[in-house]
Tab-separated table of N, CA and C and ligand atoms in Angstrom:
chain	number	residue	atom	x	y	z
A	1	MET	N	18.102	18.475	15.734
A	1	MET	CA	16.911	17.678	15.394
A	1	MET	C	17.017	16.278	15.983
A	2	MET	N	15.941	15.847	16.619
A	2	MET	CA	15.903	14.494	17.183
A	2	MET	C	14.759	13.731	16.547
A	3	HIS	N	14.970	12.452	16.244
A	3	HIS	CA	13.919	11.608	15.668
A	3	HIS	C	13.613	10.448	16.591
A	4	LYS	N	12.348	10.260	16.906
A	4	LYS	CA	11.955	9.040	17.625
A	4	LYS	C	11.715	7.949	16.594
A	5	ARG	N	12.346	6.812	16.788
A	5	ARG	CA	12.203	5.710	15.838
A	5	ARG	C	11.630	4.492	16.555
A	6	THR	N	10.950	3.661	15.808
A	6	THR	CA	10.479	2.380	16.319
A	6	THR	C	11.120	1.284	15.487
A	7	TYR	N	11.725	0.312	16.142
A	7	TYR	CA	12.337	-0.819	15.437
A	7	TYR	C	11.555	-2.069	15.788
A	8	GLN	N	11.488	-2.988	14.843
A	8	GLN	CA	10.711	-4.206	15.067
A	8	GLN	C	11.600	-5.436	15.147
A	9	ILE	N	11.190	-6.372	15.977
A	9	ILE	CA	11.763	-7.710	15.930
A	9	ILE	C	10.604	-8.679	15.683
A	10	PHE	N	10.936	-9.864	15.192
A	10	PHE	CA	9.885	-10.806	14.789
A	10	PHE	C	10.093	-12.154	15.469
A	11	ALA	N	8.993	-12.746	15.904
A	11	ALA	CA	9.056	-14.060	16.545
A	11	ALA	C	7.801	-14.853	16.225
A	12	ASP	N	7.971	-16.138	15.979
A	12	ASP	CA	6.826	-17.049	15.868
A	12	ASP	C	6.695	-17.762	17.201
A	13	GLU	N	5.474	-17.805	17.724
A	13	GLU	CA	5.265	-18.450	19.019
A	13	GLU	C	4.379	-19.678	18.874
A	14	TYR	N	4.753	-20.715	19.607
A	14	TYR	CA	4.009	-21.977	19.584
A	14	TYR	C	3.696	-22.389	21.017
A	15	GLU	N	2.552	-23.013	21.194
A	15	GLU	CA	2.204	-23.537	22.517
A	15	GLU	C	2.524	-25.023	22.631
A	16	ASN	N	2.613	-25.679	21.471
A	16	ASN	CA	2.865	-27.124	21.486
A	16	ASN	C	4.021	-27.499	20.577
A	17	LEU	N	4.850	-28.373	21.096
A	17	LEU	CA	5.987	-28.877	20.335
A	17	LEU	C	5.525	-29.487	19.011
A	18	ALA	N	4.354	-30.117	19.041
A	18	ALA	CA	3.838	-30.819	17.856
A	18	ALA	C	3.556	-29.874	16.695
A	19	ASP	N	3.398	-28.573	16.978
A	19	ASP	CA	3.065	-27.616	15.920
A	19	ASP	C	4.292	-27.109	15.163
A	20	LEU	N	5.487	-27.404	15.687
A	20	LEU	CA	6.700	-26.948	15.006
A	20	LEU	C	6.973	-27.823	13.791
A	21	MET	N	7.763	-27.307	12.850
A	21	MET	CA	8.145	-28.166	11.744
A	21	MET	C	9.099	-29.246	12.272
A	22	GLU	N	9.092	-30.370	11.567
A	22	GLU	CA	9.756	-31.574	12.059
A	22	GLU	C	11.224	-31.332	12.438
A	23	VAL	N	11.961	-30.624	11.593
A	23	VAL	CA	13.388	-30.423	11.854
A	23	VAL	C	13.597	-29.646	13.156
A	24	ASP	N	12.726	-28.689	13.424
A	24	ASP	CA	12.856	-27.898	14.648
A	24	ASP	C	12.448	-28.707	15.872
A	25	ARG	N	11.430	-29.534	15.691
A	25	ARG	CA	11.002	-30.395	16.797
A	25	ARG	C	12.129	-31.358	17.178
A	26	GLN	N	12.765	-31.935	16.165
A	26	GLN	CA	13.868	-32.862	16.428
A	26	GLN	C	15.029	-32.151	17.127
A	27	LEU	N	15.262	-30.913	16.724
A	27	LEU	CA	16.363	-30.152	17.310
A	27	LEU	C	16.088	-29.856	18.788
A	28	ILE	N	14.859	-29.552	19.111
A	28	ILE	CA	14.486	-29.337	20.515
A	28	ILE	C	14.675	-30.626	21.317
A	29	LEU	N	14.285	-31.731	20.733
A	29	LEU	CA	14.441	-33.003	21.453
A	29	LEU	C	15.918	-33.310	21.706
A	30	LYS	N	16.762	-32.965	20.737
A	30	LYS	CA	18.211	-33.151	20.926
A	30	LYS	C	18.734	-32.225	22.019
A	31	ALA	N	18.228	-31.002	22.057
A	31	ALA	CA	18.649	-30.056	23.092
A	31	ALA	C	18.216	-30.561	24.469
A	32	ARG	N	17.000	-31.092	24.551
A	32	ARG	CA	16.528	-31.637	25.833
A	32	ARG	C	17.403	-32.808	26.262
A	33	GLU	N	17.767	-33.623	25.271
A	33	GLU	CA	18.657	-34.764	25.544
A	33	GLU	C	19.991	-34.251	26.100
A	34	ALA	N	20.519	-33.205	25.480
A	34	ALA	CA	21.802	-32.639	25.909
A	34	ALA	C	21.718	-32.083	27.329
A	35	SER	N	20.572	-31.532	27.682
A	35	SER	CA	20.438	-30.929	29.020
A	35	SER	C	20.603	-31.977	30.125
A	36	GLU	N	20.333	-33.222	29.785
A	36	GLU	CA	20.477	-34.301	30.773
A	36	GLU	C	21.924	-34.445	31.238
A	37	ASN	N	22.866	-34.056	30.378
A	37	ASN	CA	24.292	-34.194	30.710
A	37	ASN	C	24.933	-32.883	31.144
A	38	ALA	N	24.112	-31.880	31.403
A	38	ALA	CA	24.664	-30.602	31.858
A	38	ALA	C	25.426	-30.811	33.159
A	39	TYR	N	26.499	-30.025	33.325
A	39	TYR	CA	27.232	-30.052	34.595
A	39	TYR	C	26.859	-28.768	35.333
A	40	ALA	N	25.804	-28.855	36.138
A	40	ALA	CA	25.269	-27.663	36.805
A	40	ALA	C	24.978	-27.953	38.273
A	41	PRO	N	26.019	-28.391	39.017
A	41	PRO	CA	25.792	-28.750	40.417
A	41	PRO	C	25.492	-27.540	41.299
A	42	TYR	N	25.808	-26.333	40.834
A	42	TYR	CA	25.636	-25.136	41.673
A	42	TYR	C	24.287	-24.478	41.428
A	43	SER	N	23.948	-24.255	40.178
A	43	SER	CA	22.665	-23.597	39.873
A	43	SER	C	21.525	-24.600	39.793
A	44	LYS	N	21.830	-25.831	39.509
A	44	LYS	CA	20.803	-26.857	39.254
A	44	LYS	C	19.867	-26.417	38.114
A	45	PHE	N	20.381	-25.546	37.272
A	45	PHE	CA	19.637	-25.064	36.109
A	45	PHE	C	20.278	-25.736	34.898
A	46	LEU	N	19.607	-26.735	34.376
A	46	LEU	CA	20.191	-27.576	33.333
A	46	LEU	C	19.787	-27.063	31.949
A	47	VAL	N	20.786	-26.642	31.203
A	47	VAL	CA	20.522	-26.071	29.881
A	47	VAL	C	21.088	-26.995	28.812
A	48	GLY	N	20.349	-27.148	27.750
A	48	GLY	CA	20.812	-27.953	26.617
A	48	GLY	C	20.662	-27.170	25.336
A	49	ALA	N	21.604	-27.370	24.425
A	49	ALA	CA	21.532	-26.712	23.118
A	49	ALA	C	21.810	-27.737	22.038
A	50	ALA	N	21.226	-27.528	20.878
A	50	ALA	CA	21.517	-28.366	19.719
A	50	ALA	C	21.639	-27.469	18.505
A	51	VAL	N	22.747	-27.651	17.789
A	51	VAL	CA	23.052	-26.836	16.617
A	51	VAL	C	22.886	-27.697	15.372
A	52	LEU	N	22.132	-27.203	14.412
A	52	LEU	CA	21.987	-27.901	13.127
A	52	LEU	C	22.919	-27.252	12.115
A	53	LEU	N	23.805	-28.069	11.540
A	53	LEU	CA	24.740	-27.565	10.533
A	53	LEU	C	24.188	-27.822	9.125
A	54	ALA	N	24.755	-27.091	8.171
A	54	ALA	CA	24.290	-27.197	6.785
A	54	ALA	C	24.515	-28.593	6.211
A	55	ASN	N	25.435	-29.359	6.785
A	55	ASN	CA	25.670	-30.729	6.298
A	55	ASN	C	24.771	-31.749	6.996
A	56	GLY	N	23.834	-31.258	7.813
A	56	GLY	CA	22.891	-32.152	8.466
A	56	GLY	C	23.327	-32.630	9.837
A	57	GLU	N	24.596	-32.383	10.182
A	57	GLU	CA	25.091	-32.788	11.509
A	57	GLU	C	24.387	-31.987	12.599
A	58	ILE	N	24.140	-32.647	13.709
A	58	ILE	CA	23.598	-31.953	14.880
A	58	ILE	C	24.633	-32.034	15.992
A	59	ILE	N	25.016	-30.866	16.500
A	59	ILE	CA	26.014	-30.773	17.565
A	59	ILE	C	25.298	-30.382	18.852
A	60	LYS	N	25.559	-31.132	19.898
A	60	LYS	CA	24.898	-30.844	21.171
A	60	LYS	C	25.852	-30.151	22.143
A	61	GLY	N	25.279	-29.367	23.040
A	61	GLY	CA	26.061	-28.723	24.089
A	61	GLY	C	25.203	-28.567	25.325
A	62	ASN	N	25.850	-28.346	26.452
A	62	ASN	CA	25.106	-28.097	27.691
A	62	ASN	C	25.947	-27.208	28.594
A	63	ASN	N	25.325	-26.633	29.599
A	63	ASN	CA	26.085	-25.704	30.438
A	63	ASN	C	27.077	-26.454	31.320
A	64	GLN	N	28.235	-25.845	31.495
A	64	GLN	CA	29.350	-26.425	32.246
A	64	GLN	C	29.747	-25.434	33.335
A	65	GLU	N	29.413	-25.756	34.576
A	65	GLU	CA	29.703	-24.843	35.682
A	65	GLU	C	31.016	-25.173	36.361
A	66	ASN	N	31.396	-24.287	37.277
A	66	ASN	CA	32.658	-24.442	37.990
A	66	ASN	C	32.490	-23.858	39.387
A	67	ALA	N	33.209	-24.403	40.361
A	67	ALA	CA	33.146	-23.881	41.723
A	67	ALA	C	33.535	-22.398	41.742
A	68	ASP	N	34.457	-22.026	40.857
A	68	ASP	CA	34.762	-20.615	40.611
A	68	ASP	C	33.732	-20.178	39.562
A	69	PHE	N	32.619	-19.617	40.003
A	69	PHE	CA	31.455	-19.418	39.132
A	69	PHE	C	31.769	-18.755	37.792
A	70	THR	N	32.814	-17.925	37.760
A	70	THR	CA	33.078	-17.174	36.529
A	70	THR	C	33.644	-18.039	35.411
A	71	ASP	N	34.041	-19.266	35.720
A	71	ASP	CA	34.700	-20.085	34.700
A	71	ASP	C	33.795	-21.069	33.988
A	72	GLY	N	32.498	-20.960	34.171
A	72	GLY	CA	31.589	-21.851	33.464
A	72	GLY	C	31.330	-21.368	32.044
A	73	LEU	N	30.582	-22.163	31.299
A	73	LEU	CA	30.194	-21.747	29.954
A	73	LEU	C	28.785	-22.241	29.646
A	74	CYS	N	28.069	-21.419	28.895
A	74	CYS	CA	26.675	-21.731	28.542
A	74	CYS	C	26.593	-22.847	27.502
A	75	ALA	N	25.437	-23.504	27.492
A	75	ALA	CA	25.180	-24.604	26.555
A	75	ALA	C	25.316	-24.152	25.099
A	76	GLU	N	24.789	-22.967	24.796
A	76	GLU	CA	24.796	-22.495	23.413
A	76	GLU	C	26.222	-22.320	22.903
A	77	ARG	N	27.084	-21.724	23.760
A	77	ARG	CA	28.458	-21.499	23.303
A	77	ARG	C	29.269	-22.789	23.290
A	78	VAL	N	28.978	-23.702	24.212
A	78	VAL	CA	29.654	-25.008	24.153
A	78	VAL	C	29.360	-25.653	22.799
A	79	ALA	N	28.101	-25.625	22.386
A	79	ALA	CA	27.712	-26.260	21.119
A	79	ALA	C	28.279	-25.500	19.916
A	80	LEU	N	28.167	-24.172	19.926
A	80	LEU	CA	28.640	-23.388	18.779
A	80	LEU	C	30.155	-23.489	18.616
A	81	PHE	N	30.881	-23.433	19.729
A	81	PHE	CA	32.338	-23.486	19.622
A	81	PHE	C	32.799	-24.885	19.197
A	82	TYR	N	32.118	-25.897	19.689
A	82	TYR	CA	32.471	-27.251	19.257
A	82	TYR	C	32.176	-27.412	17.759
A	83	ALA	N	31.062	-26.851	17.329
A	83	ALA	CA	30.708	-26.918	15.905
A	83	ALA	C	31.771	-26.219	15.058
A	84	HIS	N	32.208	-25.025	15.506
A	84	HIS	CA	33.227	-24.282	14.755
A	84	HIS	C	34.547	-25.038	14.762
A	85	ALA	N	34.849	-25.670	15.886
A	85	ALA	CA	36.125	-26.380	16.010
A	85	ALA	C	36.165	-27.630	15.142
A	86	THR	N	35.005	-28.256	14.982
A	86	THR	CA	34.952	-29.540	14.287
A	86	THR	C	34.648	-29.381	12.802
A	87	TYR	N	33.761	-28.441	12.484
A	87	TYR	CA	33.349	-28.209	11.090
A	87	TYR	C	33.498	-26.725	10.776
A	88	PRO	N	34.750	-26.247	10.685
A	88	PRO	CA	34.961	-24.799	10.550
A	88	PRO	C	34.360	-24.184	9.296
A	89	ASN	N	34.130	-25.001	8.267
A	89	ASN	CA	33.634	-24.438	7.006
A	89	ASN	C	32.171	-24.746	6.730
A	90	ILE	N	31.489	-25.278	7.710
A	90	ILE	CA	30.077	-25.624	7.521
A	90	ILE	C	29.200	-24.625	8.279
A	91	ALA	N	28.267	-24.029	7.558
A	91	ALA	CA	27.408	-23.005	8.163
A	91	ALA	C	26.474	-23.584	9.221
A	92	VAL	N	26.148	-22.749	10.188
A	92	VAL	CA	25.164	-23.094	11.209
A	92	VAL	C	23.794	-22.646	10.702
A	93	GLU	N	22.848	-23.554	10.648
A	93	GLU	CA	21.515	-23.215	10.136
A	93	GLU	C	20.516	-22.892	11.239
A	94	ALA	N	20.623	-23.623	12.347
A	94	ALA	CA	19.640	-23.416	13.425
A	94	ALA	C	20.246	-23.803	14.756
A	95	LEU	N	19.688	-23.245	15.804
A	95	LEU	CA	20.098	-23.606	17.151
A	95	LEU	C	18.859	-23.665	18.032
A	96	ALA	N	18.723	-24.771	18.750
A	96	ALA	CA	17.633	-24.895	19.725
A	96	ALA	C	18.235	-24.859	21.114
A	97	VAL	N	17.529	-24.225	22.042
A	97	VAL	CA	17.994	-24.181	23.428
A	97	VAL	C	16.815	-24.463	24.351
A	98	THR	N	17.112	-25.219	25.408
A	98	THR	CA	16.093	-25.582	26.376
A	98	THR	C	16.688	-25.470	27.770
A	99	ALA	N	15.853	-25.401	28.779
A	99	ALA	CA	16.343	-25.314	30.154
A	99	ALA	C	15.337	-25.928	31.111
A	100	LYS	N	15.868	-26.566	32.130
A	100	LYS	CA	14.975	-27.081	33.167
A	100	LYS	C	15.587	-26.860	34.544
A	101	ASN	N	14.706	-26.682	35.507
A	101	ASN	CA	15.135	-26.565	36.893
A	101	ASN	C	14.555	-27.750	37.665
A	102	SER	N	14.533	-27.656	38.986
A	102	SER	CA	14.088	-28.801	39.786
A	102	SER	C	12.605	-29.125	39.545
A	103	ASN	N	11.866	-28.178	38.956
A	103	ASN	CA	10.448	-28.426	38.645
A	103	ASN	C	10.240	-28.970	37.235
A	104	GLY	N	11.337	-29.144	36.508
A	104	GLY	CA	11.226	-29.618	35.127
A	104	GLY	C	11.434	-28.496	34.125
A	105	LEU	N	10.989	-28.747	32.904
A	105	LEU	CA	11.141	-27.773	31.817
A	105	LEU	C	10.579	-26.412	32.238
A	106	ILE	N	11.335	-25.358	31.999
A	106	ILE	CA	10.860	-24.024	32.371
A	106	ILE	C	9.689	-23.616	31.473
A	107	ALA	N	8.905	-22.649	31.937
A	107	ALA	CA	7.749	-22.194	31.158
A	107	ALA	C	8.192	-21.696	29.792
A	108	GLY	N	9.331	-21.022	29.769
A	108	GLY	CA	9.913	-20.593	28.512
A	108	GLY	C	9.331	-19.290	27.986
A	109	PRO	N	9.805	-18.890	26.841
A	109	PRO	CA	10.878	-19.514	26.076
A	109	PRO	C	12.248	-19.321	26.723
A	110	ALA	N	13.086	-20.348	26.634
A	110	ALA	CA	14.462	-20.261	27.139
A	110	ALA	C	15.178	-19.144	26.380
A	111	GLN	N	15.871	-18.289	27.110
A	111	GLN	CA	16.505	-17.125	26.482
A	111	GLN	C	18.021	-17.192	26.600
A	112	PRO	N	18.727	-17.148	25.481
A	112	PRO	CA	20.192	-17.079	25.549
A	112	PRO	C	20.644	-15.794	26.244
A	113	CYS	N	21.747	-15.876	26.980
A	113	CYS	CA	22.291	-14.697	27.660
A	113	CYS	C	22.922	-13.748	26.645
A	114	GLY	N	23.308	-12.592	27.097
A	114	GLY	CA	23.893	-11.588	26.208
A	114	GLY	C	25.144	-12.066	25.497
A	115	SER	N	26.005	-12.790	26.203
A	115	SER	CA	27.248	-13.263	25.581
A	115	SER	C	26.954	-14.272	24.474
A	116	CYS	N	25.994	-15.153	24.701
A	116	CYS	CA	25.633	-16.123	23.663
A	116	CYS	C	25.005	-15.421	22.464
A	117	ARG	N	24.237	-14.382	22.719
A	117	ARG	CA	23.651	-13.626	21.608
A	117	ARG	C	24.769	-13.020	20.758
A	118	GLN	N	25.782	-12.507	21.433
A	118	GLN	CA	26.919	-11.916	20.717
A	118	GLN	C	27.626	-12.963	19.859
A	119	VAL	N	27.786	-14.168	20.394
A	119	VAL	CA	28.440	-15.246	19.635
A	119	VAL	C	27.560	-15.686	18.462
A	120	LEU	N	26.255	-15.676	18.658
A	120	LEU	CA	25.350	-15.999	17.549
A	120	LEU	C	25.499	-14.982	16.421
A	121	VAL	N	25.613	-13.709	16.787
A	121	VAL	CA	25.800	-12.656	15.783
A	121	VAL	C	27.096	-12.895	15.011
A	122	GLU	N	28.154	-13.250	15.728
A	122	GLU	CA	29.443	-13.512	15.079
A	122	GLU	C	29.337	-14.710	14.138
A	123	THR	N	28.618	-15.738	14.566
A	123	THR	CA	28.466	-16.943	13.743
A	123	THR	C	27.698	-16.616	12.463
A	124	GLU	N	26.674	-15.797	12.583
A	124	GLU	CA	25.933	-15.389	11.387
A	124	GLU	C	26.831	-14.605	10.439
A	125	SER	N	27.675	-13.738	10.999
A	125	SER	CA	28.592	-12.957	10.170
A	125	SER	C	29.587	-13.871	9.478
A	126	ARG	N	30.044	-14.865	10.226
A	126	ARG	CA	31.059	-15.784	9.702
A	126	ARG	C	30.544	-16.550	8.488
A	127	TYR	N	29.300	-17.019	8.584
A	127	TYR	CA	28.759	-17.849	7.495
A	127	TYR	C	27.798	-17.083	6.600
A	128	LYS	N	27.647	-15.792	6.888
A	128	LYS	CA	26.833	-14.902	6.047
A	128	LYS	C	25.414	-15.420	5.832
A	129	GLN	N	24.825	-15.958	6.902
A	129	GLN	CA	23.417	-16.336	6.815
A	129	GLN	C	22.800	-16.314	8.210
A	130	PRO	N	21.511	-15.997	8.281
A	130	PRO	CA	20.855	-15.966	9.597
A	130	PRO	C	20.712	-17.361	10.184
A	131	ILE	N	20.694	-17.435	11.486
A	131	ILE	CA	20.493	-18.699	12.197
A	131	ILE	C	19.074	-18.709	12.751
A	132	ARG	N	18.349	-19.793	12.482
A	132	ARG	CA	17.003	-19.935	13.053
A	132	ARG	C	17.151	-20.356	14.512
A	133	LEU	N	16.517	-19.615	15.391
A	133	LEU	CA	16.679	-19.842	16.830
A	133	LEU	C	15.384	-20.380	17.394
A	134	ILE	N	15.472	-21.530	18.031
A	134	ILE	CA	14.280	-22.185	18.557
A	134	ILE	C	14.420	-22.231	20.075
A	135	LEU	N	13.578	-21.474	20.761
A	135	LEU	CA	13.699	-21.306	22.205
A	135	LEU	C	12.591	-22.096	22.883
A	136	ASP	N	12.981	-23.158	23.543
A	136	ASP	CA	12.033	-24.126	24.091
A	136	ASP	C	11.360	-23.618	25.364
A	137	GLY	N	10.214	-24.185	25.657
A	137	GLY	CA	9.511	-23.895	26.901
A	137	GLY	C	8.279	-24.762	27.012
A	138	ALA	N	7.836	-24.979	28.255
A	138	ALA	CA	6.662	-25.825	28.482
A	138	ALA	C	5.375	-25.100	28.098
A	139	VAL	N	5.390	-23.772	28.232
A	139	VAL	CA	4.194	-22.984	27.948
A	139	VAL	C	4.291	-22.291	26.592
A	140	LYS	N	5.496	-21.838	26.280
A	140	LYS	CA	5.692	-21.113	25.028
A	140	LYS	C	7.032	-21.473	24.393
A	141	ILE	N	6.987	-21.775	23.103
A	141	ILE	CA	8.196	-22.005	22.310
A	141	ILE	C	8.266	-20.876	21.293
A	142	MET	N	9.446	-20.299	21.151
A	142	MET	CA	9.596	-19.168	20.245
A	142	MET	C	10.593	-19.524	19.145
A	143	VAL	N	10.284	-19.140	17.922
A	143	VAL	CA	11.200	-19.355	16.801
A	143	VAL	C	11.500	-17.998	16.169
A	144	LEU	N	12.776	-17.693	16.084
A	144	LEU	CA	13.219	-16.404	15.544
A	144	LEU	C	14.108	-16.656	14.338
A	145	ASN	N	13.914	-15.869	13.308
A	145	ASN	CA	14.750	-16.041	12.132
A	145	ASN	C	15.895	-15.030	12.155
A	146	GLY	N	16.934	-15.388	12.894
A	146	GLY	CA	18.109	-14.530	12.919
A	146	GLY	C	18.343	-13.855	14.250
A	147	ALA	N	19.618	-13.727	14.607
A	147	ALA	CA	20.004	-13.167	15.896
A	147	ALA	C	19.711	-11.678	16.022
A	148	ASP	N	19.460	-11.018	14.890
A	148	ASP	CA	19.075	-9.606	14.965
A	148	ASP	C	17.806	-9.439	15.800
A	149	ASN	N	16.997	-10.510	15.839
A	149	ASN	CA	15.761	-10.455	16.630
A	149	ASN	C	16.014	-10.630	18.124
A	150	LEU	N	17.207	-11.087	18.468
A	150	LEU	CA	17.590	-11.242	19.875
A	150	LEU	C	18.519	-10.136	20.331
A	151	LEU	N	19.298	-9.626	19.400
A	151	LEU	CA	20.311	-8.622	19.745
A	151	LEU	C	20.375	-7.538	18.673
A	152	PRO	N	19.374	-6.651	18.697
A	152	PRO	CA	19.417	-5.542	17.727
A	152	PRO	C	20.617	-4.629	18.032
A	153	PHE	N	21.074	-3.923	17.052
A	153	PHE	CA	22.189	-2.973	17.226
A	153	PHE	C	23.445	-3.666	17.729
A	154	ALA	N	23.650	-4.905	17.275
A	154	ALA	CA	24.787	-5.684	17.774
A	154	ALA	C	26.119	-5.131	17.291
A	155	PHE	N	27.132	-5.395	18.063
A	155	PHE	CA	28.510	-5.133	17.650
A	155	PHE	C	28.909	-6.273	16.731
A	156	LYS	N	29.192	-5.929	15.461
A	156	LYS	CA	29.495	-6.941	14.450
A	156	LYS	C	30.901	-6.703	13.900
A	157	PRO	N	31.413	-7.680	13.141
A	157	PRO	CA	32.750	-7.464	12.556
A	157	PRO	C	32.847	-6.114	11.845
A	158	GLY	N	31.780	-5.705	11.180
A	158	GLY	CA	31.790	-4.424	10.468
A	158	GLY	C	31.918	-3.229	11.402
A	159	SER	N	31.580	-3.453	12.685
A	159	SER	CA	31.642	-2.355	13.657
A	159	SER	C	33.082	-1.924	13.938
A	160	LEU	N	34.039	-2.789	13.536
A	160	LEU	CA	35.444	-2.447	13.771
A	160	LEU	C	35.925	-1.374	12.785
A	161	GLY	N	35.099	-1.117	11.768
A	161	GLY	CA	35.400	-0.012	10.858
A	161	GLY	C	36.340	-0.382	9.739
B	201	ZN	ZN1	24.863	-17.790	27.399
């Protein structure tokens, strides 16, 4: 017996930054600020991330490239790992990510790569709460409540059996 199933993911979409709630708008602005310091001399694709912690701290990150392309790291993981390293017991509540190229802010929404999605899933497992994800863009901004909406069927700590 085979069953065809349909699974749903949920996203809120915005056309204007002004329509987001204040905390999310501020987080996007911090992510944009962080993108200014990205080290992306090879791709010229400047990514910024801002993580909101439960204690109100905002941790910024940006992409860090390397001449040996495989040794770079994404903005989201730079921010998340720094947050874990500095405040290991404080939950992550939200993460905003933005990206710009030589033409400016991308149309969006900025999408975390597969590895960052996996780290987001781990972070949610670690603190036992979903992370609100705010994906910036000039044309469309997307807000997702939880990484399950970005990475369904994820490999989680429980997957180890
Ligand atoms: Zn990534």
